[in-house]
PDB file of C-alpha atoms in Angstrom:
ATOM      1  CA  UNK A   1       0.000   0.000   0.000  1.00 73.00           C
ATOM      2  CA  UNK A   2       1.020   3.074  -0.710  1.00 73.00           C
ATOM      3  CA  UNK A   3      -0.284   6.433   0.631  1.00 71.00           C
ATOM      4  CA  UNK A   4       0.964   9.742  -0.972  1.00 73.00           C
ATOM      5  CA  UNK A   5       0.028  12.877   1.253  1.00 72.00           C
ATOM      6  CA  UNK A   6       0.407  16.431  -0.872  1.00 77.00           C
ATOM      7  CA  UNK A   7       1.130  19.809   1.043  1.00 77.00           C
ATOM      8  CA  UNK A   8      -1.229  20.988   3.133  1.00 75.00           C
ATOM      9  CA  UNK A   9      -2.638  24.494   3.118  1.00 76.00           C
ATOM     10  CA  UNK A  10      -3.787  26.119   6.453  1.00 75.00           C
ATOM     11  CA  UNK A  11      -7.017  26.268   7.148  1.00 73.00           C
ATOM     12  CA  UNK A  12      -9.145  29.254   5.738  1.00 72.00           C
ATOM     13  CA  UNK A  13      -9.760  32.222   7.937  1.00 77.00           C
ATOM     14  CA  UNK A  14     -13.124  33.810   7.651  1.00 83.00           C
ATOM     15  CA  UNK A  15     -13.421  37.013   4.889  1.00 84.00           C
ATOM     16  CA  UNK A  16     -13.407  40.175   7.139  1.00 84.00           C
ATOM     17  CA  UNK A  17     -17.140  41.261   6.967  1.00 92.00           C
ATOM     18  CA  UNK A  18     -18.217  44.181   4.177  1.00 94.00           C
ATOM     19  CA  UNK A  19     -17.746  46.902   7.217  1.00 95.00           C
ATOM     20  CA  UNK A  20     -14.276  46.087   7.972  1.00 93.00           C
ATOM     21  CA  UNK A  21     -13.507  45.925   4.085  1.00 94.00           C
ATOM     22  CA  UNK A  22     -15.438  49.471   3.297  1.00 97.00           C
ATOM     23  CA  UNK A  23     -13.472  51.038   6.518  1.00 97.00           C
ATOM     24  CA  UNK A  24     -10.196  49.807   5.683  1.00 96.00           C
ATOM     25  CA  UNK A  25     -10.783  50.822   2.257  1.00 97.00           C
ATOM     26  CA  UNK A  26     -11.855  54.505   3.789  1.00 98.00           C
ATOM     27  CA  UNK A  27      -9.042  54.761   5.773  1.00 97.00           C
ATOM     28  CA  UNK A  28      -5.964  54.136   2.944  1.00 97.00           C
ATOM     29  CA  UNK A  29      -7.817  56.565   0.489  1.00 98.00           C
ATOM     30  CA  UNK A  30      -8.147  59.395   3.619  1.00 98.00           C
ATOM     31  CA  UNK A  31      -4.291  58.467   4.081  1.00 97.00           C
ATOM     32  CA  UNK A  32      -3.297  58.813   0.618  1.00 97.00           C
ATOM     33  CA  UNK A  33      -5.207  61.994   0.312  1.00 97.00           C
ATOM     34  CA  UNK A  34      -3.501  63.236   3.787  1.00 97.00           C
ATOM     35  CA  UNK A  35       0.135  62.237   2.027  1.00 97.00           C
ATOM     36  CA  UNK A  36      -0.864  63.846  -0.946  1.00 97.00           C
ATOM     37  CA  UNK A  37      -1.787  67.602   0.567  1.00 97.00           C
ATOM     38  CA  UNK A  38       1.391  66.926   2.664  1.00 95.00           C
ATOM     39  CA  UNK A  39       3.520  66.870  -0.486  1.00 95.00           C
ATOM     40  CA  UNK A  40       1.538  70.040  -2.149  1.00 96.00           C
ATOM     41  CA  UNK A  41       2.129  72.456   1.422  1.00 94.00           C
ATOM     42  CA  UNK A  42       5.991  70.818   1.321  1.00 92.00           C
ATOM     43  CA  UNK A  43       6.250  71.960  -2.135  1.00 93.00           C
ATOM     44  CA  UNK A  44       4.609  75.192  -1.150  1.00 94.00           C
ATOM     45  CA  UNK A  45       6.301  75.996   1.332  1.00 92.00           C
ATOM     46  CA  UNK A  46       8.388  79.343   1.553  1.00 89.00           C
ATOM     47  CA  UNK A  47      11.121  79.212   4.336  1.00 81.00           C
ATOM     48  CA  UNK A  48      12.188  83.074   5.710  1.00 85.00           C
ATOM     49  CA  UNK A  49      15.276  83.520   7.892  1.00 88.00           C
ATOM     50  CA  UNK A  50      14.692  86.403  10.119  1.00 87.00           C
ATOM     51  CA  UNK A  51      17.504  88.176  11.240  1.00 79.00           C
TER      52      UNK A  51
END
């Protein structure tokens, strides 16, 4: 007899619930925005050296 066994894969987690997807989604857009008006005041920016 001879018994062959092929890699196992771990068992399945369950799919994050449409909340958790639609906040997470939410939250990188917000954070790309947030990165994006960073960059634009950055480039805007106008450094004065009092003296």
């Amino acid at each position: 007899m001879l018994l062959m066994l092929c890699g196992r894969s771990p068992a399945v987690e369950e799919a994050p619930d449409r909340e958790a997807v639609t906040t997470g989604l939410r939250n990188r857009r917000v954070g790309t925005l947030s990165e994006s008006f960073l960059e634009q005041l950055r480039a805007d920016a106008r450094i004065v050296e009092l003296e």
